[in-house]
Structure formats: C-alpha cells, structure tokens
Tab-separated table of C-alpha atoms in Angstrom:
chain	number	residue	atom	x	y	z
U	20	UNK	CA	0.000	0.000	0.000
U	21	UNK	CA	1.503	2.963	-1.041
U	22	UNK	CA	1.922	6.012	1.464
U	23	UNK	CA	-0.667	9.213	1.112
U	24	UNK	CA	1.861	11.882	-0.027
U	25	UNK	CA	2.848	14.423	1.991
U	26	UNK	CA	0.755	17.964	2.664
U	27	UNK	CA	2.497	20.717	0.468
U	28	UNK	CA	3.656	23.381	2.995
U	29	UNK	CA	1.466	26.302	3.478
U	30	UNK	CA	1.883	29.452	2.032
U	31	UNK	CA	3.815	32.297	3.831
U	32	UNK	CA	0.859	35.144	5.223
U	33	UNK	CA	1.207	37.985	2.936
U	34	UNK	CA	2.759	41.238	4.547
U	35	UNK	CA	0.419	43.089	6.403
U	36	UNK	CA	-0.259	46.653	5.836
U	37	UNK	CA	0.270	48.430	2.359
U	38	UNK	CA	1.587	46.985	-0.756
U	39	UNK	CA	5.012	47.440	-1.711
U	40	UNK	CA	5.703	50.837	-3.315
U	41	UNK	CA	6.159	50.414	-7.051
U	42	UNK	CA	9.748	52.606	-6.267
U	43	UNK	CA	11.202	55.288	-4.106
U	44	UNK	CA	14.116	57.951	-3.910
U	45	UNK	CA	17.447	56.937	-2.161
U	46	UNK	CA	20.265	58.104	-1.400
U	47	UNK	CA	23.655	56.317	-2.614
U	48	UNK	CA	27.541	56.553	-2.478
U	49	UNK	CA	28.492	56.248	-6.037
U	50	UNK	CA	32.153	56.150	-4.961
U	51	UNK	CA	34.758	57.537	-2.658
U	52	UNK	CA	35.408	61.433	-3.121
U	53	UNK	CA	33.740	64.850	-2.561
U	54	UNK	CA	29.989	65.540	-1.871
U	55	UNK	CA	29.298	64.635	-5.996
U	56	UNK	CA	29.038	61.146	-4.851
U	57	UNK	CA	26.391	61.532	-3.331
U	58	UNK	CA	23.290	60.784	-5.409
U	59	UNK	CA	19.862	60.575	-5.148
U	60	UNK	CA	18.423	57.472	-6.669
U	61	UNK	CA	15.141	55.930	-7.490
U	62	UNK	CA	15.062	52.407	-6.252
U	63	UNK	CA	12.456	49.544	-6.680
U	64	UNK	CA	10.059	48.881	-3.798
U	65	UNK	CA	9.516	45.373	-1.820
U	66	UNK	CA	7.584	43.536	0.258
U	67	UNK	CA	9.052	42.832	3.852
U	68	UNK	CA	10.286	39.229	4.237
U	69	UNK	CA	9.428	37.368	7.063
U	70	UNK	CA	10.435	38.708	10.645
U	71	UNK	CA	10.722	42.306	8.593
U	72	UNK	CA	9.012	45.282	9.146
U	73	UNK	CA	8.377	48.061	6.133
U	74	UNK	CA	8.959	51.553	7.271
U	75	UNK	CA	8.230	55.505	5.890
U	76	UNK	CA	10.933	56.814	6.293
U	77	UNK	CA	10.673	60.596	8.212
U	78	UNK	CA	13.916	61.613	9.431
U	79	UNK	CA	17.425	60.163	8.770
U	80	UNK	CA	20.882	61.230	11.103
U	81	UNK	CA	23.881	61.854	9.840
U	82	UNK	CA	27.058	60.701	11.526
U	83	UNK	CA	30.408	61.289	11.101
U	84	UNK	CA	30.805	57.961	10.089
U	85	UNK	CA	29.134	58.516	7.153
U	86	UNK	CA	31.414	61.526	6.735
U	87	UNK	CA	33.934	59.058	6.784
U	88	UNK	CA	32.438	56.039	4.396
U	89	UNK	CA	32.420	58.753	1.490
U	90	UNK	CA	35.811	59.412	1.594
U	91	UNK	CA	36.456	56.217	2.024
U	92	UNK	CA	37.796	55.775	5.721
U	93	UNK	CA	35.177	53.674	7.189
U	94	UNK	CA	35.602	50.009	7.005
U	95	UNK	CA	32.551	48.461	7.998
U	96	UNK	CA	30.823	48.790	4.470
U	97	UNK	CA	30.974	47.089	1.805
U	98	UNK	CA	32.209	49.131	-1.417
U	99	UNK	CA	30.145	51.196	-3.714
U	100	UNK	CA	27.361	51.777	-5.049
U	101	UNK	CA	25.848	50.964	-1.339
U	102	UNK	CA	23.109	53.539	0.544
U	103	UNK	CA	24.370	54.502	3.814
U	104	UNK	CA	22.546	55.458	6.712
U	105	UNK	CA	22.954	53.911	10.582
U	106	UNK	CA	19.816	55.465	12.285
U	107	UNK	CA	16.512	56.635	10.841
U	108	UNK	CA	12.666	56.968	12.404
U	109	UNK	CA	9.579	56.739	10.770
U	110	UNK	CA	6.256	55.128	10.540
U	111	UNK	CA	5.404	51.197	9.996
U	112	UNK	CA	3.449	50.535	6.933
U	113	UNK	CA	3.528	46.678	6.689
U	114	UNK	CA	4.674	43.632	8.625
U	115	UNK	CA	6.051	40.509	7.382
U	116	UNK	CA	5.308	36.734	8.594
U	117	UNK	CA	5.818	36.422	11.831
U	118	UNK	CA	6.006	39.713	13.458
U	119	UNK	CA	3.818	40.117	16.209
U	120	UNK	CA	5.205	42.984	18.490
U	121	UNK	CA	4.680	45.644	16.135
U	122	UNK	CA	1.941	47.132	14.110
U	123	UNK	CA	0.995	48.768	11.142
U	124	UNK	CA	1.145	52.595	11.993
U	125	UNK	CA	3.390	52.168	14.840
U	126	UNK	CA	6.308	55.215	15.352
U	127	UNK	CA	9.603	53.333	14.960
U	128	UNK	CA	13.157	54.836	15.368
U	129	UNK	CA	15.541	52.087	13.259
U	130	UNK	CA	19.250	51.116	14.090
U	131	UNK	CA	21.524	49.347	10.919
U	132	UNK	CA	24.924	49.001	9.901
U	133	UNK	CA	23.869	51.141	6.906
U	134	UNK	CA	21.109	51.280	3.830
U	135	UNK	CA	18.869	53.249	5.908
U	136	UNK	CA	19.055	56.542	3.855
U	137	UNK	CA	15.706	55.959	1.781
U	138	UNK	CA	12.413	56.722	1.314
U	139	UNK	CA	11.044	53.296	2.148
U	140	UNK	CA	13.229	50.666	4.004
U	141	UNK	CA	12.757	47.319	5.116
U	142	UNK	CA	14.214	46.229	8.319
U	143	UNK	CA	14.109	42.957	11.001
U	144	UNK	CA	11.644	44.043	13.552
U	145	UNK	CA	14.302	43.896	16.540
U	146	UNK	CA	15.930	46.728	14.870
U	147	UNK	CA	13.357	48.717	15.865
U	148	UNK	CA	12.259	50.781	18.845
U	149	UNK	CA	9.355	52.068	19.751
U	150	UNK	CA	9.640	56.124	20.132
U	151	UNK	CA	8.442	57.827	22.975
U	152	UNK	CA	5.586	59.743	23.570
U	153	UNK	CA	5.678	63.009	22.338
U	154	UNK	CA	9.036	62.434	20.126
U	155	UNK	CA	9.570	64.214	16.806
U	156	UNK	CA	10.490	62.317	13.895
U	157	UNK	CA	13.721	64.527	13.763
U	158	UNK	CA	14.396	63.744	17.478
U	159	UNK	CA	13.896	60.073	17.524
U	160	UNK	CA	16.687	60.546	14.037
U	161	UNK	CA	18.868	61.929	16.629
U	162	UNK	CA	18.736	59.884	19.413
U	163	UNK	CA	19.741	56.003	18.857
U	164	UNK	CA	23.457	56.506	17.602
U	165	UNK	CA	24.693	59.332	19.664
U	166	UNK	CA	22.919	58.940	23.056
U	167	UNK	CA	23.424	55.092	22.747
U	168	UNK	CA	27.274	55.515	22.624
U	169	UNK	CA	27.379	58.715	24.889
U	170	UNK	CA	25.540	56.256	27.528
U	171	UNK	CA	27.650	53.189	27.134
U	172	UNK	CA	30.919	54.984	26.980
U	173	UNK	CA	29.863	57.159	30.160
U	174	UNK	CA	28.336	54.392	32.108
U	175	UNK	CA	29.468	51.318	31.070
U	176	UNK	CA	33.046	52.112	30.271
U	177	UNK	CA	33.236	55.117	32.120
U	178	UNK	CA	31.310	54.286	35.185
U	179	UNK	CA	30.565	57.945	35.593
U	180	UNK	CA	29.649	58.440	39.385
U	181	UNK	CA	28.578	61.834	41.829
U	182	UNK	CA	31.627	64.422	42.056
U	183	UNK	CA	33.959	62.926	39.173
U	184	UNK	CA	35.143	65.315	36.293
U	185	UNK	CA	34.627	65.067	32.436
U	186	UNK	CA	36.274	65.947	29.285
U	187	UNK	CA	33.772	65.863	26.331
U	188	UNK	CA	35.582	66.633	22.899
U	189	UNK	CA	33.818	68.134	20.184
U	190	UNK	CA	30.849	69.183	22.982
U	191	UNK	CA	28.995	70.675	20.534
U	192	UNK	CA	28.142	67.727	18.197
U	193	UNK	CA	25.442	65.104	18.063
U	194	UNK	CA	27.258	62.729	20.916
U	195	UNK	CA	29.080	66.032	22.376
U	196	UNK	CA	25.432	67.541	23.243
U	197	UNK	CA	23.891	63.738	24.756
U	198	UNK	CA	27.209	63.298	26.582
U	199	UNK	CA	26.618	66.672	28.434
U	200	UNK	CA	23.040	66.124	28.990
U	201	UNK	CA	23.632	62.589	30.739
U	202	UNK	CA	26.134	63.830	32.868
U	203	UNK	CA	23.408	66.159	34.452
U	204	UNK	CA	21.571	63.113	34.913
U	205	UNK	CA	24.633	62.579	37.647
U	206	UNK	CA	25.423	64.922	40.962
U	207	UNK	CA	27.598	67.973	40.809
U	208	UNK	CA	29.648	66.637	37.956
U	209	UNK	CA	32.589	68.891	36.563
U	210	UNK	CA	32.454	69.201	32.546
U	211	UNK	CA	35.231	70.500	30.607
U	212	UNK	CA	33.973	70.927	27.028
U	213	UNK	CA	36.158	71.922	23.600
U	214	UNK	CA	34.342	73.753	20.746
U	215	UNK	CA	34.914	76.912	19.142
U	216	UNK	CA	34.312	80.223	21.071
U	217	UNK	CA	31.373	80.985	18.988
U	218	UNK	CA	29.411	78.232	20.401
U	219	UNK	CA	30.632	78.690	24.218
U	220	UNK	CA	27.213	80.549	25.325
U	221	UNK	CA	25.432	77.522	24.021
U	222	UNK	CA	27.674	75.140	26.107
U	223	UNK	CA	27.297	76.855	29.455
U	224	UNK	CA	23.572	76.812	29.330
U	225	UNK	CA	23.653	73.043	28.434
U	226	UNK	CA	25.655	72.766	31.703
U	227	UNK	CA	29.202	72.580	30.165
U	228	UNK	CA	31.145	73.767	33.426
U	229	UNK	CA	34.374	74.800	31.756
U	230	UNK	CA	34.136	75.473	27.611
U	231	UNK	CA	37.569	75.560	26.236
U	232	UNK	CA	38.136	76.976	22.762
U	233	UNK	CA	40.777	73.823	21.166
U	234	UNK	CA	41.150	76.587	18.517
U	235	UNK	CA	43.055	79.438	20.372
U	236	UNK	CA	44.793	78.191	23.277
U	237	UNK	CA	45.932	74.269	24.698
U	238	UNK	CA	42.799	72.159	26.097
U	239	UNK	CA	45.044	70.223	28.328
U	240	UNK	CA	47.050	73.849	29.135
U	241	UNK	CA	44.079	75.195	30.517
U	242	UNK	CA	42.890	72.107	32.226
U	243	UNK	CA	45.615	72.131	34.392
U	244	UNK	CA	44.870	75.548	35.952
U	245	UNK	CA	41.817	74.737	36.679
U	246	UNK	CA	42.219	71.058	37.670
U	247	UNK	CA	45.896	70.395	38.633
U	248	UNK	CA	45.829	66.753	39.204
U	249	UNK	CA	43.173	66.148	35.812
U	250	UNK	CA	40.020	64.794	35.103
U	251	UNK	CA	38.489	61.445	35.740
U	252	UNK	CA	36.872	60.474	32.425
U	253	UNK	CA	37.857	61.737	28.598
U	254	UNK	CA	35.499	60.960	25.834
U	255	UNK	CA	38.563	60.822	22.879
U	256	UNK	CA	36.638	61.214	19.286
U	257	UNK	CA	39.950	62.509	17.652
U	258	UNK	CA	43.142	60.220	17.903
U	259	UNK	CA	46.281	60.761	17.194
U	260	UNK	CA	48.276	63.295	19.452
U	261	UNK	CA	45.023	64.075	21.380
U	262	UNK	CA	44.853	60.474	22.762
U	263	UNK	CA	48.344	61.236	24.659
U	264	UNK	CA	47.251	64.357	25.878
U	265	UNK	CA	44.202	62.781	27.057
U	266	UNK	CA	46.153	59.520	28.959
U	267	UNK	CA	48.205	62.344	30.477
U	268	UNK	CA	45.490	64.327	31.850
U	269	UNK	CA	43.731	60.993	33.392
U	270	UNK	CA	43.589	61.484	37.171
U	271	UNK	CA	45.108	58.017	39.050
U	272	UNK	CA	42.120	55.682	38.369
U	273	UNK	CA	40.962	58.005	35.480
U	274	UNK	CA	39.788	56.188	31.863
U	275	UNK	CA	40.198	57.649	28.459
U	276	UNK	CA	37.413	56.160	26.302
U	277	UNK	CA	38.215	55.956	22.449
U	278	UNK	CA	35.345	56.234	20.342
U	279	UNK	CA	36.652	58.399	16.759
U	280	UNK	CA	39.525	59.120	14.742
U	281	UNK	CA	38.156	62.533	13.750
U	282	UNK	CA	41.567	63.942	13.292
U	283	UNK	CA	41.268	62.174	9.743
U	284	UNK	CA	39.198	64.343	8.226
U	285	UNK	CA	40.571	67.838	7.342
U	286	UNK	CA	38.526	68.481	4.334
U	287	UNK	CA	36.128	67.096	1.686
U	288	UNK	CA	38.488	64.575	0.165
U	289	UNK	CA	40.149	62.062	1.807
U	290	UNK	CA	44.081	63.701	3.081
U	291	UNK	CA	47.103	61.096	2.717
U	292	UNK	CA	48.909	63.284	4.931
U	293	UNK	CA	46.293	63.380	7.460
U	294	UNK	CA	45.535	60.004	7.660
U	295	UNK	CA	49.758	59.464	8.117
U	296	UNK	CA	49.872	62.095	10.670
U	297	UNK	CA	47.022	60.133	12.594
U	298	UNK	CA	48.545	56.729	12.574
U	299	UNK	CA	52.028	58.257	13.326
U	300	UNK	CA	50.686	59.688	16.599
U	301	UNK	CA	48.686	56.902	17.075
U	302	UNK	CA	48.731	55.894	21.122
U	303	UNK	CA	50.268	53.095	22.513
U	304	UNK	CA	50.876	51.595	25.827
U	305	UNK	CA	50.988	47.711	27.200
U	306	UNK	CA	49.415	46.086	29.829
U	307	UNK	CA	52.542	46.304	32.217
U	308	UNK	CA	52.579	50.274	31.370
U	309	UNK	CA	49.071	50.527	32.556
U	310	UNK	CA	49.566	48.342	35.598
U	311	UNK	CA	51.761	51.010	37.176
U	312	UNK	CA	49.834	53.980	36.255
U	313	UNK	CA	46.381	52.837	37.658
U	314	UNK	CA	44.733	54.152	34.301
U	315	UNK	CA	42.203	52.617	32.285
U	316	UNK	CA	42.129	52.368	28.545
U	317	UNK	CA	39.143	51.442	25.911
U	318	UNK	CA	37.602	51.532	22.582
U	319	UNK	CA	33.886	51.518	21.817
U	320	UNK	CA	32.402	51.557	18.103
U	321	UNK	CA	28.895	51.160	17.818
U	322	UNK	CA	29.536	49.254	14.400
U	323	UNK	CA	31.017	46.692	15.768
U	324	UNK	CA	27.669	45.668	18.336
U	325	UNK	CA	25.035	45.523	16.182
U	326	UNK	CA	24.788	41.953	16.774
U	327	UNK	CA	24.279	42.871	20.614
U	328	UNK	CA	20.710	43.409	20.141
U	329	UNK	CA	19.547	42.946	23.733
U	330	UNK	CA	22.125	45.008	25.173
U	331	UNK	CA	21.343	47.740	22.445
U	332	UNK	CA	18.034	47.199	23.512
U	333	UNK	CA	18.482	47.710	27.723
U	334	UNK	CA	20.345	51.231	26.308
U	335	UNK	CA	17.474	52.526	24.429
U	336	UNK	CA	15.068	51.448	26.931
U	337	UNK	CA	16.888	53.697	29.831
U	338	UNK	CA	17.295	56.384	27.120
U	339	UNK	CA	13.093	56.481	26.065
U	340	UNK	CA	13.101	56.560	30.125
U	341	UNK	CA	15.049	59.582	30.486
U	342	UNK	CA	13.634	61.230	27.860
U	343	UNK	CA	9.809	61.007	28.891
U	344	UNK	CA	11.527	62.448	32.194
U	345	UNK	CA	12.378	65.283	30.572
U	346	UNK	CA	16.331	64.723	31.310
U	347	UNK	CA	17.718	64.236	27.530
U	348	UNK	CA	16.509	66.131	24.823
U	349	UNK	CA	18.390	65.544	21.332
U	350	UNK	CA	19.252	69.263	20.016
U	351	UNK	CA	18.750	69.351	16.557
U	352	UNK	CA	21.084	71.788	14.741
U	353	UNK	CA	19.348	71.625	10.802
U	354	UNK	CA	17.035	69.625	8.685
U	355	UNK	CA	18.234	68.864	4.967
U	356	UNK	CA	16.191	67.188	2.347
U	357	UNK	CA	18.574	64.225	0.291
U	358	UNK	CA	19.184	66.505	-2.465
U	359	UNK	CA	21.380	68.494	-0.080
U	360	UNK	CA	22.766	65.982	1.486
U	361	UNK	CA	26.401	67.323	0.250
U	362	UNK	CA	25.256	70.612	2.136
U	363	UNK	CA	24.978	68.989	5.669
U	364	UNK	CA	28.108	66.943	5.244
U	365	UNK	CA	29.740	70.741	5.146
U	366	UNK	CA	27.866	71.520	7.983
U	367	UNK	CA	29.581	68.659	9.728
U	368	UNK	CA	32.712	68.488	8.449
U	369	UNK	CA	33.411	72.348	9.038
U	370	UNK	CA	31.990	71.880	12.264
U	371	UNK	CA	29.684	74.542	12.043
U	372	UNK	CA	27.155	72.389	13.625
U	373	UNK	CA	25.331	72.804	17.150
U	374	UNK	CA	23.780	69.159	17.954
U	375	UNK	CA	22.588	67.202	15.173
U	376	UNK	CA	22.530	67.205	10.899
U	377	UNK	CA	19.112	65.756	10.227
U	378	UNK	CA	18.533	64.353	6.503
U	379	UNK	CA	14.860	64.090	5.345
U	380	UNK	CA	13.555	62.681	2.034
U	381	UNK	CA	12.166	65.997	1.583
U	382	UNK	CA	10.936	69.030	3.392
U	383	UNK	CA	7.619	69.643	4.603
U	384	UNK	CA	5.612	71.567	2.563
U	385	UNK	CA	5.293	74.724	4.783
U	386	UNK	CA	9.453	74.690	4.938
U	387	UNK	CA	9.924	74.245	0.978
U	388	UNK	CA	7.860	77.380	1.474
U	389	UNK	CA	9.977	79.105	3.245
U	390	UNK	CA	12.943	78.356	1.524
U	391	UNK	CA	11.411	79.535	-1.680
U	392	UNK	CA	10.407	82.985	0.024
C-alpha cells in the first residue's frame, strides 16, 4: 500500500499593511570622493520578508561615520554603489510573517549598519524601537546613535559616578550635546567641554562647566589651571596626538574612552597626509605600562555591536526613560532634504554644527515654502 503523499507546505501570510511601493528615492555613495558622490536614486520597492518590518521613512541622522564612508575611511561597508545610513525613524506601513510585536502605523526609530538613507526601508523588527511619547520624527533621528554611545561609553566604560570630572571633545556635536546632557543626569559633575568660542554661550547653558576653545589656546594647558591633578573620564573622538594628551590628563584611576579618529578628516576629500599624521601619533601603551599607572584604557564603536541586540536594547530602553523624564533632549542643529545631502556633510565636516545634521527625504511643505520665500 503505497503512502498518502505528503501535505504541500502552506503558504507564507502575505505582509500586512500596504503593498510594496512600485519605487522610491534613495540616497547612494556612487564612490569615494567629494559631496558629488552623493546621489539621489530611485530604487524599486519590496515587500518585507518574514520577521521584517516596512517603514516611511521621516527623518534620517547623519554621523560622522558617514562623513567618513564617502571618503572612504570607514571600514565596515561594503564598497560602492551601497546607501548609507545607521539610524533613521519613521512610521510602519507593513509587517512581514511572523512579526507580532509591532503594528501597522506604529512610530519606529531604526538602528543598521547602513542602507537606511531611503524613502522606504525594510528592516528585522528587533531593529526597531518604539519612540516615545511626544518624540519628533527629527528627534527620535537623533537619538539612537549618539545617546546610545554617549551612555555606554559614560556608564558602562566610564562608570561615571557623583563628584567625578569630564572631558567631552567636540561638545557641541550630536554625541558632544547627549554626553553633556547625561552627565546632568549625575550629581555635581565637573564638565570640561572643547568647541569653538562661537558656540561657548550655548555650552554653558547646556551645563558645560568649563568650555575651552581647542582653537586658540591648549585644552590640556588650561585644564591644568583649573584642575591640577586632571580629570576622571575623557570621551577621545579625535586620535592621534590628542589620545596622549588625554592619557596624560587621566587622574590616578581616570579612563580615556576611544570612540573616533576625527583627526582624519581635514577636508572634503580624503588627506594622505592626514591620515599618516594620525597613525604616526597613534597611542600606545601595554598592559605592564598601565599596571603602574592605575589608568584605564578602551575603545567603543557602535559598528562593531550591532549583533548585541539585547544590550542595544536595555540602552534605548533607559534612554526612552530619560527622555519622557524630561532629562535628555536631542538638540537638533538643521534639517536637509537628500538633495542636499552634500550641504549637511559641510555643515559637519566644518563643524559649524550645534547638535545634530538631520537628513529628510524631503521638506515639509510649509518649509519648501519658506525656503522659496
């Protein structure tokens, strides 16, 4: 007797929620260089695949490590033509099999390795996070990649604690401005902050305690008059030479944090001599060095935990928590729509900005307004 043959499989449920769009605008490197490659693309829509989510986009962040990708210093993508993009926040518009703890119309902010500069992206559902209540689309853009390091590389690494003294590099910028705003979150902390003069009043009502223009006169210099034996904690974004002065302004059981190799970047194109002049001042010391000098050493890069998705998770969590408090607030210095994308990467690389470069598909209509007035 021969055996009843077996059931065919059943079909996958069709994504929930909208269809997928017939295409939408992108934005892609092209290649390593200047701001030209850059482009805005149309790309074909799809429908999430299973454990996916399908997202509007709103609001996109820039980071410096985009900065970086297009000129062709940032190692964790894969070579052009590839969309970057490590944080955006938007709106759900369809679910894929299997996803039950979302829903269709649900405010998402999104964390990737990259592609999330678009339109319309499609994402696994544990990359996103639910935004607070009351959250703008820009904000919840500005949050995930600069609060989630300024929080792990304060608290985790940093083990920031009542009465201890900070040094926050580039104090102005996206993880500058959450670093200084979770330190308040801590007693009668001392901050010392570098940025430009120009942006000094906006530092001392943020609660920087001691701005220091790195322009005009020698961070470490001036640290020392004010704070003989040094700080406790430096957040190092730069490299190079500033790493050393940072080791040697570590108080005994002080920790320098690494998180940046901004001294790279000295203009639109990628600079040989830079990049040489970084990696010949890069810091070293060994174990036995540090055994003697009761200092503490470390790197963070949030490209590098992506796979930690519950620990990424426990970080936003405390972060949505402090921000329905009313502690954190991401300061948002400008909104650009993708076709001016090479416009905010100026704004960033010249450090003329005062929190964070938001990129947006396009403007609202009452801005395109009045931009054209």
């Amino acid at each position: 007797m021969s055996a009843e043959p077996a059931p065919a499989p059943a079909a996958p449920e069709p994504p929930k929620g909208g269809g997928a769009p017939a295409e939408h605008r992108a934005l892609v490197l092209t290649g390593f260089g200047g701001y030209d490659k850059m482009k805005v693309q149309t790309r074909r829509g799809a429908e999430p695949r299973p454990g996916e989510v399908s997202v509007s986009v709103r609001a996109c962040g820039l980071n410096f490590a985009e900065v970086m990708a297009r000129q062709g210093l940032y190692d964790r993508l894969p070579p052009p033509p590839i969309c970057p993009g490590m944080e955006c926040a938007g709106t759900i518009r369809a679910l894929g099999d299997g996803v039950r703890d979302r829903q269709v119309g649900d405010k998402v902010m999104i964390l990737a390795r990259s592609g999330l500069w678009q339109e319309v992206v499609n994402v696994p559902a544990n990359r996103t996070f639910p935004m607070p209540e009351g959250m703008s689309f820009e904000e919840a853009a500005a949050l995930l990649v600069n609060y989630i390091t300024a929080h792990m590389v304060l608290f985790d690494f940093g083990n920031l604690r009542p009465n201890q003294s900070v040094l926050i590099h580039m104090a102005a910028g996206g993880v500058g401005t959450a670093a200084i705003q979770l330190c308040k979150t801590v007693e009668n902390v001392t901050i010392f902050g570098t940025a430009s003069a120009s942006k000094h009043d906006f530092l001392r009502e943020s609660g920087v305690t001691h701005p220091i223009d790195y322009r005009t006169m020698d961070y470490a210099e001036e640290i020392r008059k004010i704070s003989p034996k040094g700080v406790d904690i430096v957040l190092d974004p730069l490299g190079g030479a500033d790493t050393h002065k940072a080791f040697n302004l570590l108080k005994p059981m002080g920790k320098i944090i690494i998180y940046g190799a901004a001294n790279v970047v000295t203009g639109k194109k990628r600079s040989l001599l830079a990049m040489a002049k970084t990696w010949w001042h890069q810091f070293h010391i060994s174990a036995l060095q540090l055994l003697s000098m009761n200092k503490a050493v470390c790197g963070y890069h949030l490209g590098y935990m992506d796979e930690e998705v519950e620990l990424l998770g426990n970080v936003v969590a405390k972060l949505a928590n402090l921000y329905t408090q009313g502690k954190i607030k991401p300061k948002i210095d400008s909104v650009w729509p993708f076709d001016q994308v090479g416009d905010a990467m100026r704004q960033m690389e010249e450090k003329k900005n005062v929190g964070k470069v938001i990129l947006v598909p396009e403007l609202p209509k009452e801005e395109s307004k009045k931009e054209e007035n």
